[in-house]
Coordinates of C-alpha atoms in Angstrom, one line a residue:
M1 CA -99.9 24.7 -38.7
M2 CA -96.8 27.0 -39.8
N3 CA -94.6 24.9 -42.6
F4 CA -91.5 26.5 -43.7
R5 CA -89.8 25.5 -46.9
F6 CA -86.8 28.1 -46.6
I7 CA -86.6 30.7 -43.9
Y8 CA -83.1 32.6 -43.1
L9 CA -83.0 34.7 -39.9
L10 CA -80.7 37.4 -40.1
I11 CA -79.3 40.5 -38.1
G12 CA -78.7 43.6 -39.5
F13 CA -76.7 47.0 -37.4
I14 CA -80.3 47.6 -36.0
L15 CA -82.8 44.8 -36.6
S16 CA -83.3 41.4 -35.1
I17 CA -85.3 38.8 -36.9
G18 CA -87.2 36.3 -34.8
I19 CA -90.0 33.6 -34.8
R20 CA -92.5 32.2 -32.3
A21 CA -94.5 29.3 -32.9
Q22 CA -97.3 30.1 -30.3
D23 CA -98.9 26.4 -29.5
E24 CA -98.1 25.5 -32.9
S25 CA -95.8 22.8 -34.0
I26 CA -92.8 23.8 -36.6
E27 CA -92.3 21.7 -39.6
V28 CA -89.1 21.3 -41.8
H29 CA -90.1 19.3 -44.8
L30 CA -87.6 17.7 -46.8
G31 CA -85.6 20.1 -48.9
G32 CA -86.8 23.1 -46.5
N33 CA -84.4 24.7 -44.5
I34 CA -84.3 27.2 -41.5
R35 CA -81.1 28.6 -40.3
T36 CA -80.2 31.0 -37.7
H37 CA -77.8 34.0 -37.9
E38 CA -76.1 36.1 -35.2
G39 CA -78.6 37.6 -33.0
A40 CA -81.5 36.1 -34.7
Q41 CA -84.1 34.7 -31.9
I42 CA -86.7 31.7 -32.3
G43 CA -89.0 30.7 -29.4
I44 CA -90.7 27.5 -30.2
F45 CA -94.0 26.7 -28.2
G46 CA -95.2 23.8 -29.5
D47 CA -93.1 20.6 -31.4
L48 CA -90.5 20.7 -33.7
S49 CA -90.5 18.1 -36.4
N50 CA -87.5 18.3 -39.0
D51 CA -87.1 16.7 -42.2
G52 CA -84.9 19.2 -43.8
A53 CA -82.3 21.2 -42.7
F54 CA -82.4 22.8 -39.1
D55 CA -79.2 24.9 -38.7
V56 CA -76.9 27.3 -38.1
E57 CA -74.6 29.9 -39.9
N58 CA -72.6 32.1 -37.1
G59 CA -75.1 32.5 -34.0
G60 CA -78.6 32.8 -33.2
E61 CA -80.9 31.4 -30.0
V62 CA -83.4 28.7 -30.3
G63 CA -85.5 28.6 -27.1
F64 CA -88.4 26.0 -26.2
Y65 CA -91.1 27.2 -24.2
N66 CA -94.0 25.8 -22.7
P67 CA -95.7 26.0 -19.4
N68 CA -98.8 23.6 -19.8
R69 CA -97.2 20.4 -21.7
E70 CA -94.2 18.2 -22.9
Q71 CA -92.5 19.1 -25.9
Q72 CA -90.7 16.8 -28.5
V73 CA -88.3 17.0 -30.7
L74 CA -89.2 14.7 -34.2
G75 CA -88.4 14.0 -37.7
E76 CA -85.6 12.5 -39.6
N77 CA -82.5 14.6 -39.1
R78 CA -80.9 16.5 -36.1
P79 CA -81.5 20.2 -35.4
V80 CA -78.3 21.9 -34.8
I81 CA -79.0 25.1 -32.5
Y82 CA -76.3 27.7 -31.4
E83 CA -77.4 28.6 -28.1
M84 CA -80.1 26.4 -27.0
K85 CA -82.8 27.2 -23.9
I86 CA -84.8 25.0 -22.1
D87 CA -87.9 26.2 -19.9
V88 CA -90.4 23.3 -20.3
P89 CA -91.7 22.1 -17.0
Q90 CA -92.9 19.0 -18.2
D91 CA -89.7 18.1 -20.4
L92 CA -88.3 18.1 -23.7
N93 CA -88.6 14.8 -25.1
L94 CA -85.9 14.1 -27.8
Q95 CA -86.8 11.8 -30.2
V96 CA -84.1 12.8 -32.6
G97 CA -80.6 14.1 -31.6
V98 CA -80.1 17.9 -31.0
D99 CA -76.1 19.4 -31.5
A100 CA -76.0 22.5 -29.5
I101 CA -72.8 24.0 -30.4
E102 CA -72.3 27.1 -28.0
S103 CA -74.3 26.7 -24.9
V104 CA -77.6 25.0 -23.1
E105 CA -79.3 26.9 -20.6
F106 CA -81.8 24.5 -18.3
I107 CA -84.7 27.0 -16.6
N108 CA -87.0 24.7 -16.0
G109 CA -87.7 20.7 -16.9
R110 CA -85.4 17.9 -17.8
V111 CA -84.4 16.8 -21.6
L112 CA -85.5 13.2 -22.2
T113 CA -83.9 10.6 -24.4
P114 CA -84.9 7.0 -25.4
R115 CA -82.5 5.1 -22.7
N116 CA -81.6 2.0 -25.5
R117 CA -80.7 4.2 -28.0
T118 CA -77.1 6.2 -27.8
D119 CA -77.5 7.9 -31.3
I120 CA -80.3 10.1 -29.5
S121 CA -79.0 11.9 -27.4
L122 CA -78.2 16.0 -26.5
D123 CA -74.5 16.9 -27.5
I124 CA -73.2 19.7 -26.4
F125 CA -70.1 20.7 -28.3
N126 CA -68.4 23.9 -26.4
D127 CA -66.3 23.3 -23.3
N128 CA -68.7 23.3 -19.9
A129 CA -71.6 25.4 -22.1
Y130 CA -74.0 24.6 -19.8
I131 CA -75.9 26.2 -17.1
G132 CA -79.1 25.6 -14.7
S133 CA -78.6 22.0 -14.0
S134 CA -80.2 20.4 -10.9
D135 CA -82.4 17.7 -9.7
T136 CA -85.2 19.1 -11.9
N137 CA -83.2 20.3 -14.6
H138 CA -81.0 17.7 -16.3
V139 CA -80.6 15.2 -19.3
D140 CA -82.7 12.1 -18.1
G141 CA -81.0 9.8 -20.9
F142 CA -77.9 10.4 -22.8
T143 CA -75.6 13.6 -23.5
S144 CA -72.5 13.6 -25.2
R145 CA -69.5 16.4 -25.8
D146 CA -67.1 16.7 -27.9
G147 CA -63.5 18.6 -26.8
N148 CA -60.6 18.0 -24.4
D149 CA -60.9 19.4 -21.7
D150 CA -62.1 18.3 -18.0
Y151 CA -66.5 18.1 -18.0
V152 CA -69.2 17.3 -16.3
F153 CA -71.8 15.4 -18.0
P154 CA -75.4 16.8 -16.6
V155 CA -77.0 13.4 -16.4
G156 CA -79.4 12.4 -14.1
D157 CA -82.5 9.9 -13.7
E158 CA -86.1 11.0 -12.6
F159 CA -85.9 13.8 -10.4
R160 CA -82.0 13.4 -8.9
L161 CA -78.9 14.8 -11.0
R162 CA -76.0 12.4 -10.6
P163 CA -73.1 14.0 -13.0
I164 CA -70.1 11.9 -14.0
E165 CA -67.5 13.7 -14.4
I166 CA -64.3 13.1 -16.8
Q167 CA -60.8 13.8 -16.8
T168 CA -59.4 13.8 -20.5
N169 CA -55.6 14.6 -20.0
G170 CA -55.9 16.4 -23.1
N171 CA -56.8 14.1 -25.5
V172 CA -59.8 14.9 -28.0
E173 CA -62.6 13.0 -28.2
F174 CA -66.1 12.5 -28.4
Y175 CA -67.3 11.1 -25.0
Q176 CA -71.0 10.3 -24.1
A177 CA -72.8 9.5 -20.4
A178 CA -76.0 8.7 -19.1
Y179 CA -76.9 7.7 -15.7
F180 CA -79.3 4.7 -14.7
Y181 CA -81.2 4.5 -11.3
E182 CA -81.4 0.4 -11.4
D183 CA -79.8 -2.9 -10.8
A184 CA -77.2 -3.4 -13.6
A185 CA -77.6 -7.4 -12.6
N186 CA -81.4 -7.4 -13.4
F187 CA -82.9 -6.4 -17.2
N188 CA -82.5 -2.8 -17.0
A189 CA -83.6 -0.1 -19.2
Y190 CA -79.8 -0.5 -20.9
E191 CA -81.4 -4.0 -21.9
R192 CA -78.6 -6.0 -20.9
I193 CA -77.7 -8.1 -17.5
F194 CA -74.6 -7.7 -16.0
D195 CA -73.9 -10.4 -13.6
R196 CA -72.4 -8.9 -10.2
T197 CA -71.0 -12.6 -9.1
V198 CA -68.7 -12.2 -12.1
K199 CA -66.0 -10.2 -11.0
D200 CA -62.1 -9.6 -10.6
N201 CA -61.2 -11.9 -7.5
F202 CA -60.6 -8.6 -5.2
I203 CA -63.8 -7.2 -5.9
G204 CA -65.9 -7.8 -3.0
S205 CA -69.6 -6.4 -3.4
I206 CA -70.9 -4.2 -6.4
S207 CA -73.9 -1.6 -6.0
S208 CA -77.1 -3.0 -7.1
Y209 CA -78.7 0.6 -7.0
E210 CA -77.0 2.7 -10.0
F211 CA -74.6 2.4 -13.0
W212 CA -73.4 5.0 -15.5
F213 CA -72.9 4.8 -19.5
L214 CA -69.6 6.1 -20.3
E215 CA -68.5 6.0 -24.0
G216 CA -65.0 7.5 -25.8
N217 CA -62.1 5.6 -27.4
Q218 CA -59.3 8.0 -25.6
K219 CA -58.3 7.4 -22.1
V220 CA -59.9 9.2 -18.8
S221 CA -60.2 9.2 -15.3
A222 CA -63.8 9.1 -14.0
T223 CA -65.5 10.6 -10.9
L224 CA -68.6 9.0 -9.9
T225 CA -70.8 10.9 -7.6
W226 CA -73.3 9.5 -4.7
D227 CA -75.9 10.3 -2.3
N228 CA -78.2 9.0 0.2
F229 CA -79.5 6.2 -1.9
S230 CA -76.6 4.6 -3.0
N231 CA -76.1 2.8 0.2
I232 CA -72.3 3.1 0.2
S233 CA -72.4 2.6 3.9
N234 CA -73.4 -1.3 3.0
L235 CA -71.6 -1.5 -0.1
I236 CA -68.3 -1.1 1.7
G237 CA -69.6 -2.6 5.1
G238 CA -68.8 0.6 7.5
N239 CA -67.6 3.8 6.9
N240 CA -63.9 3.4 5.4
L241 CA -63.9 5.0 2.0
R242 CA -60.4 3.2 1.2
N243 CA -62.5 0.4 0.5
L244 CA -64.7 1.9 -2.1
R245 CA -63.8 1.3 -5.6
V246 CA -65.0 2.5 -9.3
V247 CA -65.8 -1.0 -11.2
G248 CA -66.7 -1.5 -14.5
W249 CA -67.9 -4.2 -16.8
H250 CA -65.2 -5.2 -19.2
K251 CA -66.7 -5.9 -22.9
I252 CA -64.0 -8.6 -23.6
D253 CA -63.3 -10.4 -20.2
Q254 CA -66.9 -9.9 -19.9
K255 CA -66.9 -9.6 -16.2
W256 CA -66.4 -6.7 -13.6
L257 CA -62.8 -5.1 -13.3
D258 CA -61.5 -3.1 -10.6
L259 CA -60.9 0.7 -11.9
G260 CA -59.6 1.8 -8.7
N261 CA -60.1 4.9 -6.3
V262 CA -57.2 7.5 -6.9
S263 CA -59.2 10.0 -4.3
F264 CA -62.2 10.6 -3.2
E265 CA -64.1 13.0 -0.7
G266 CA -67.4 13.3 1.0
D267 CA -68.8 10.8 3.6
T268 CA -71.3 7.3 3.3
D269 CA -74.3 9.8 3.0
E270 CA -72.8 11.9 -0.2
G271 CA -69.3 12.3 -1.7
K272 CA -67.4 11.6 -5.1
I273 CA -64.6 9.2 -6.0
T274 CA -62.0 9.2 -8.8
S275 CA -60.7 6.0 -11.0
D276 CA -57.4 5.0 -12.2
E277 CA -57.1 6.4 -16.0
F278 CA -59.0 3.6 -18.5
N279 CA -60.5 3.4 -21.8
P280 CA -64.2 3.9 -21.8
S281 CA -64.2 2.2 -25.1
F282 CA -63.1 -1.5 -23.2
Y283 CA -66.1 -1.2 -20.9
E284 CA -69.9 -1.3 -21.1
I285 CA -70.9 0.4 -18.1
V286 CA -69.1 1.5 -14.6
T287 CA -70.4 1.9 -10.9
F288 CA -69.2 1.7 -7.4
G289 CA -67.6 -1.7 -5.6
S290 CA -65.6 -2.6 -2.8
I291 CA -62.8 -4.3 -2.0
L292 CA -63.3 -7.8 -1.0
N293 CA -64.1 -8.2 2.9
S294 CA -64.2 -4.5 3.4
G295 CA -60.3 -4.3 3.2
N296 CA -59.4 -7.4 5.5
E297 CA -57.5 -9.0 2.4
V298 CA -55.0 -7.6 0.0
L299 CA -55.7 -5.8 -3.2
V300 CA -53.2 -6.1 -6.1
Y301 CA -53.0 -3.5 -8.3
N302 CA -52.5 -5.0 -11.9
G303 CA -50.8 -2.3 -13.8
I304 CA -47.4 -0.9 -13.8
S305 CA -46.0 2.2 -15.9
A306 CA -42.8 2.5 -15.2
G307 CA -40.6 5.2 -15.4
D308 CA -43.1 7.6 -17.2
D309 CA -44.0 10.1 -14.9
G310 CA -43.8 8.9 -11.5
T311 CA -47.4 7.6 -11.0
N312 CA -48.6 3.8 -11.0
D313 CA -44.5 3.1 -11.6
Y314 CA -44.2 0.1 -9.3
L315 CA -46.9 -2.8 -7.7
I316 CA -48.8 -1.9 -5.5
I317 CA -50.9 -4.2 -3.1
G318 CA -52.8 -2.7 -1.2
N319 CA -53.5 -3.5 2.4
V320 CA -50.1 -5.9 2.1
R321 CA -48.5 -4.3 5.5
N322 CA -51.4 -5.9 7.7
F323 CA -49.7 -8.8 6.3
P324 CA -45.9 -8.6 6.6
N325 CA -46.0 -12.8 6.6
N326 CA -45.9 -12.9 2.9
K327 CA -44.1 -13.9 -0.3
L328 CA -44.6 -12.3 -4.0
T329 CA -42.8 -14.2 -6.9
I330 CA -43.3 -12.9 -10.4
F331 CA -43.5 -15.1 -13.6
N332 CA -42.7 -14.0 -17.3
R333 CA -45.0 -16.0 -20.0
W334 CA -42.8 -19.0 -20.4
G335 CA -42.8 -19.4 -16.3
V336 CA -39.4 -18.2 -15.6
V337 CA -39.2 -16.2 -12.1
V338 CA -38.3 -12.4 -13.0
Y339 CA -39.1 -11.3 -9.3
E340 CA -39.2 -12.4 -5.6
A341 CA -39.4 -10.8 -2.2
E342 CA -40.0 -12.2 1.1
G343 CA -42.3 -9.6 3.4
Y344 CA -42.9 -7.1 0.2
D345 CA -44.5 -3.9 1.8
A346 CA -45.3 -1.8 -0.9
D347 CA -49.1 -0.6 -0.2
D348 CA -50.8 2.3 -1.6
S349 CA -48.2 5.1 -2.0
R350 CA -50.5 7.7 -1.4
F351 CA -50.9 6.4 2.3
V352 CA -47.4 4.3 2.7
P353 CA -44.6 5.6 1.1
N354 CA -40.9 4.2 0.9
P355 CA -41.5 0.1 1.1
K356 CA -38.6 -1.7 1.2
H357 CA -39.4 -4.1 -1.5
R358 CA -41.4 -2.8 -4.5
F359 CA -41.6 -4.5 -8.2
D360 CA -40.8 -1.5 -10.1
G361 CA -39.8 -3.9 -13.7
T362 CA -36.7 -4.8 -13.0
S363 CA -35.8 -8.4 -12.8
T364 CA -34.1 -10.2 -9.7
G365 CA -34.2 -13.3 -11.3
R366 CA -31.6 -15.9 -11.4
V367 CA -32.3 -17.9 -14.6
T368 CA -32.3 -16.6 -17.6
I369 CA -32.8 -12.8 -16.6
Q370 CA -30.1 -11.3 -15.6
K371 CA -30.4 -9.0 -12.2
D372 CA -30.8 -5.5 -12.5
N373 CA -32.3 -5.6 -16.2
N374 CA -35.5 -3.9 -17.2
L375 CA -38.1 -6.3 -18.0
P376 CA -39.9 -5.7 -21.5
V377 CA -43.5 -4.5 -21.7
G378 CA -45.9 -7.3 -21.5
T379 CA -48.1 -9.3 -19.3
Y380 CA -46.7 -11.5 -16.3
F381 CA -48.1 -13.5 -13.4
Y382 CA -47.7 -13.0 -10.0
L383 CA -48.5 -15.7 -6.9
F384 CA -48.5 -13.9 -3.9
E385 CA -48.5 -15.9 -0.3
F386 CA -49.7 -14.1 2.5
A387 CA -50.8 -14.5 6.4
E388 CA -52.0 -12.5 9.2
N389 CA -49.0 -13.7 11.5
N390 CA -45.9 -16.0 11.8
S391 CA -48.1 -19.1 13.2
S392 CA -50.7 -18.6 10.5
P393 CA -50.9 -20.6 7.3
R394 CA -50.2 -18.7 4.5
K395 CA -53.4 -18.3 1.9
S396 CA -52.1 -17.6 -1.8
I397 CA -53.5 -15.7 -4.8
S398 CA -52.8 -15.2 -8.4
G399 CA -53.4 -13.2 -11.3
Y400 CA -51.6 -11.5 -14.0
L401 CA -50.5 -8.0 -14.4
Y402 CA -49.3 -5.9 -17.2
L403 CA -45.9 -4.3 -17.5
N404 CA -45.8 -0.6 -19.4
R405 CA -43.3 2.4 -19.8

């Protein structure tokens, strides 16, 4: 057994000092210190137990190597590593979190973390500073990063890499993610049950195969990936990927909400979808969903950011042009009509531009609100009545929308 009370690894002009713990554990006891400097190398072939300080001064490499058995990182304190290498075909099991400052290289094996503890994770601080992720080399559990660049989390479950990507729009934040190949509606490794029947009115189906954990306090867009185990064709009832949505379980509303479909690529066997912008801290988990009745009904996108950057600047009702016999009425919170339109035609602007009627936060009401007044930021309510043709009776749906500027 190798016990280190106080060890410095230094580099001179021509001398690099390294440590190899062949088939033995390294234990850093309370008050002990291992610190790496530029050019130093530590090769760990047994377990690492850190109750002291395992940290970094200005560089150095720590590699985990064992071809024969699983390795563990244990102890009361998180090791801090500058450059981290993982060559453990039987996997590196974290029982305490690890900070990787500069880079992580997946050579062989997964990094395992407990799936019911977000505090134990592999935290990667430099942007996109990992290489070698694959179906057999990834984080099976929780991993995080700290920065403001777009980032792809190297997460998976068992021997499937299922990354989730975030577009941060320059927001600096600590973001964390994990992937679960489980039904969110059943008791699972996340130790929660998310009922698929409790959802937005316009969500049809919700995936029973998988979900992602995503945490962070600043708005992002999230890109989810799927493969042939995701059963996307069954979810959307065919191959029209425009009917696919990112959905999230809202912490306060306690139901599934639609997070949008800004873009998608691929086919039903393999591809990816990007959500609208949302704040991950408001949601427990995210996964795939579909539009009600696979797109045969309308879908009201209940967020408007009028006049800010040219996106989401008017109320979009997906598939509305399939129902030209319609009427849209919008009320303020006191029940005053602030907007009315017969034949509303503002469909998804990515596919059907230049609508005749669109609600952009300007009032057309006739009671207490003057025409052409810009409405204040806040919550409004809509009533949408629609029918397939002029001879069919109109259905009606209602809900809320939020106007921002």
